[in-house]
Tab-separated table of C-alpha atoms in Angstrom:
chain	number	residue	atom	x	y	z
A	28	ILE	CA	35.910	184.460	-134.492
A	29	PHE	CA	34.840	184.634	-138.271
A	30	PHE	CA	34.404	188.476	-138.375
A	31	MET	CA	37.873	189.136	-136.624
A	32	LYS	CA	39.911	186.893	-138.891
A	33	SER	CA	40.551	189.657	-141.266
A	34	CYS	CA	41.650	192.187	-138.713
A	35	THR	CA	45.056	192.690	-138.376
A	36	ARG	CA	47.115	192.404	-135.059
A	37	LYS	CA	46.796	196.294	-134.661
A	38	GLU	CA	43.145	196.242	-135.224
A	39	LEU	CA	42.503	193.339	-132.823
A	40	HIS	CA	44.825	195.127	-130.135
A	41	VAL	CA	42.617	198.188	-130.405
A	42	LEU	CA	39.445	196.130	-130.272
A	43	VAL	CA	40.590	194.355	-127.287
A	44	GLY	CA	41.545	197.790	-125.609
A	45	ALA	CA	38.111	199.117	-126.273
A	46	MET	CA	36.374	195.989	-124.373
A	47	SER	CA	34.936	196.378	-120.747
A	48	THR	CA	34.709	193.971	-118.108
A	49	GLU	CA	31.306	192.941	-116.581
A	50	THR	CA	30.638	190.598	-113.804
A	51	TYR	CA	27.290	188.714	-113.384
A	52	GLU	CA	26.121	186.600	-110.497
A	53	ASP	CA	24.505	183.141	-110.663
A	54	GLY	CA	21.229	183.143	-112.657
A	55	ALA	CA	21.747	186.689	-114.058
A	56	THR	CA	20.604	187.285	-117.444
A	57	ILE	CA	23.216	188.656	-119.661
A	58	ILE	CA	21.051	188.553	-123.018
A	59	LYS	CA	17.368	188.170	-123.371
A	60	GLN	CA	15.959	186.172	-126.493
A	61	GLY	CA	14.105	188.465	-128.799
A	62	GLU	CA	15.835	191.728	-127.499
A	63	ARG	CA	17.773	193.884	-129.797
A	64	GLY	CA	21.403	192.827	-129.608
A	65	ASP	CA	24.043	195.485	-129.191
A	66	ALA	CA	27.110	193.737	-127.539
A	67	PHE	CA	29.535	190.846	-127.973
A	68	TYR	CA	30.998	189.070	-125.047
A	69	VAL	CA	33.984	186.917	-124.118
A	70	VAL	CA	34.010	184.816	-121.067
A	71	GLU	CA	37.149	185.090	-118.934
A	72	ASP	CA	36.148	183.194	-115.848
A	73	GLY	CA	32.911	181.122	-115.292
A	74	GLU	CA	30.329	179.585	-117.362
A	75	VAL	CA	27.213	180.606	-119.292
A	76	VAL	CA	24.316	178.901	-120.658
A	77	CYS	CA	22.579	179.672	-124.031
A	78	MET	CA	18.855	178.879	-123.866
A	79	LYS	CA	16.310	178.988	-126.714
A	80	ASP	CA	12.727	178.997	-125.479
A	81	GLU	CA	13.990	178.062	-122.142
A	82	GLU	CA	15.946	175.092	-123.200
A	83	THR	CA	19.684	174.766	-122.919
A	84	VAL	CA	21.290	174.612	-126.393
A	85	LEU	CA	25.084	175.420	-125.321
A	86	THR	CA	27.308	175.963	-122.602
A	87	ILE	CA	30.103	178.118	-122.768
A	88	PRO	CA	33.249	177.671	-122.628
A	89	CYS	CA	32.890	174.654	-124.882
A	90	PRO	CA	34.931	173.029	-127.718
A	91	SER	CA	34.754	175.067	-130.832
A	92	THR	CA	32.871	173.935	-133.782
A	93	GLU	CA	35.700	175.032	-136.210
A	94	ASP	CA	38.478	173.467	-134.081
A	95	PRO	CA	37.404	171.080	-131.198
A	96	SER	CA	40.760	171.471	-129.541
A	97	VAL	CA	40.196	175.186	-129.032
A	98	GLU	CA	37.618	176.456	-126.549
A	99	ARG	CA	34.807	178.637	-127.687
A	100	ARG	CA	34.679	181.513	-124.882
A	101	TYR	CA	32.501	183.916	-126.904
A	102	PHE	CA	28.785	184.771	-127.577
A	103	GLY	CA	26.700	187.512	-129.027
A	104	GLU	CA	29.071	187.972	-132.106
A	105	LEU	CA	26.023	188.515	-134.528
A	106	ALA	CA	24.961	191.822	-132.644
A	107	LEU	CA	28.060	193.617	-134.036
A	108	LEU	CA	27.322	192.940	-137.469
A	109	TYR	CA	23.357	193.148	-137.555
A	110	ASP	CA	20.719	194.798	-135.857
A	111	ALA	CA	18.698	191.819	-135.176
A	112	PRO	CA	16.918	190.453	-132.247
A	113	ARG	CA	18.918	188.034	-130.026
A	114	ALA	CA	18.198	184.415	-131.177
A	115	ALA	CA	18.739	182.881	-127.783
A	116	SER	CA	18.979	184.042	-123.845
A	117	VAL	CA	22.353	183.872	-122.184
A	118	LYS	CA	22.542	183.310	-118.370
A	119	ALA	CA	25.242	183.170	-115.768
A	120	VAL	CA	26.030	179.694	-114.118
A	121	GLY	CA	27.694	180.797	-110.863
A	122	ARG	CA	29.776	184.052	-110.884
A	123	VAL	CA	31.048	185.200	-114.322
A	124	LYS	CA	33.306	187.666	-115.428
A	125	LEU	CA	32.974	188.703	-119.139
A	126	TRP	CA	34.595	191.235	-121.645
A	127	ALA	CA	32.087	193.224	-123.497
A	128	LEU	CA	32.396	195.253	-126.921
A	129	ASP	CA	29.254	197.239	-128.132
A	130	ARG	CA	28.563	197.603	-131.630
A	131	THR	CA	29.003	201.222	-131.934
A	132	THR	CA	32.400	201.145	-130.817
A	133	PHE	CA	33.353	197.922	-132.861
A	134	LYS	CA	32.009	199.932	-136.068
A	135	SER	CA	33.589	203.086	-135.126
A	136	ILE	CA	36.982	201.400	-134.709
A	137	LEU	CA	36.799	199.334	-137.819
A	138	GLN	CA	35.678	202.419	-139.650
A	139	GLN	CA	38.329	204.575	-138.383
A	140	SER	CA	40.926	201.836	-139.053
A	141	ASP	CA	39.676	201.722	-142.638
A	142	ASP	CA	39.817	205.286	-143.242
A	143	ILE	CA	43.345	205.772	-141.830
A	144	LYS	CA	44.481	202.671	-143.880
A	145	MET	CA	43.025	204.445	-146.945
A	146	MET	CA	44.777	207.744	-146.364
A	147	LEU	CA	48.026	205.887	-145.459
A	148	TYR	CA	47.998	203.430	-148.306
A	149	SER	CA	46.955	206.178	-150.874
A	150	LYS	CA	49.870	208.454	-149.806
A	151	PHE	CA	52.198	205.463	-149.984
A	152	VAL	CA	50.884	204.100	-153.411
A	153	GLN	CA	51.355	207.611	-154.917
A	154	SER	CA	55.141	207.769	-153.766
A	155	ILE	CA	55.696	204.451	-155.705
A	156	HIS	CA	57.310	205.131	-159.219
A	157	LEU	CA	55.279	202.259	-160.710
A	158	PHE	CA	51.805	204.050	-159.690
A	159	ARG	CA	52.974	207.768	-159.993
A	160	ASP	CA	50.729	208.249	-163.153
A	161	LEU	CA	47.433	206.633	-161.736
A	162	LYS	CA	44.599	209.081	-161.434
A	163	LEU	CA	43.200	209.511	-157.920
A	164	SER	CA	40.415	207.348	-158.705
A	165	GLN	CA	42.664	204.603	-159.632
A	166	VAL	CA	44.712	205.024	-156.658
A	167	ASN	CA	41.683	204.817	-154.389
A	168	ALA	CA	40.524	201.765	-156.237
A	169	LEU	CA	43.966	199.889	-155.637
A	170	CYS	CA	44.087	201.137	-152.074
A	171	ALA	CA	40.460	199.848	-151.466
A	172	SER	CA	41.576	196.270	-152.731
A	173	LEU	CA	44.543	196.021	-150.449
A	174	GLN	CA	44.351	193.681	-147.650
A	175	ALA	CA	46.736	193.641	-144.458
A	176	GLN	CA	48.410	190.344	-143.684
A	177	ASP	CA	50.513	189.759	-140.645
A	178	PHE	CA	53.597	187.501	-140.883
A	179	ASP	CA	55.703	186.148	-138.110
A	180	ASP	CA	59.545	186.245	-138.162
A	181	GLY	CA	60.688	183.233	-140.320
A	182	ASP	CA	57.430	183.037	-142.181
A	183	THR	CA	57.663	182.304	-145.841
A	184	ILE	CA	55.679	184.755	-147.684
A	185	PHE	CA	56.255	183.132	-151.236
A	186	LYS	CA	58.882	180.837	-152.731
A	187	GLN	CA	60.590	181.044	-156.187
A	188	GLY	CA	58.504	179.422	-158.557
A	189	ASP	CA	55.328	180.098	-156.946
A	190	ASP	CA	52.521	181.542	-158.967
A	191	GLY	CA	52.668	185.323	-159.156
A	192	ASP	CA	49.092	185.828	-157.819
A	193	ALA	CA	49.585	188.562	-155.350
A	194	PHE	CA	51.444	191.784	-155.173
A	195	TYR	CA	53.095	192.603	-151.617
A	196	ILE	CA	53.762	196.101	-150.199
A	197	VAL	CA	55.320	195.871	-146.847
A	198	GLU	CA	54.081	198.152	-144.563
A	199	SER	CA	56.154	197.567	-141.559
A	200	GLY	CA	58.919	195.192	-140.657
A	201	GLU	CA	61.534	193.476	-142.877
């Protein structure tokens, strides 16, 4: 999901933990076209249809447009980012079990995560000899530009001879 690609594993874990389950019966309207959107949904079990002006445009789950080998199991993602009317209606086909995340919780978690990262990064950066003489505004600018990346055991982060176009700080692990 495009807006979660930059989230770390920790952030994803917190977001998943904040989701709640919802169950809908056959024919139930989950989202109504034109109404204000405030939640994102993941289909755990069952099927939903997305309809624009009463015409079916998509059935979920379905192959992802980004990678057809992966099933798309989500809908309503724009509601987390924008306060805009729903572009389509979504209805249950049979009994459907969903996981839901509302916009307020989503933004609160990410804002809290960013605030905590800024505080931790700032303290850590100031402890590094190379950055000891930076002004607080410079430390904050540096911290704001940091992007967390997750690596698995055995991943190559960079090789000898690679262009030096990134600066890495190990937050956890070895």
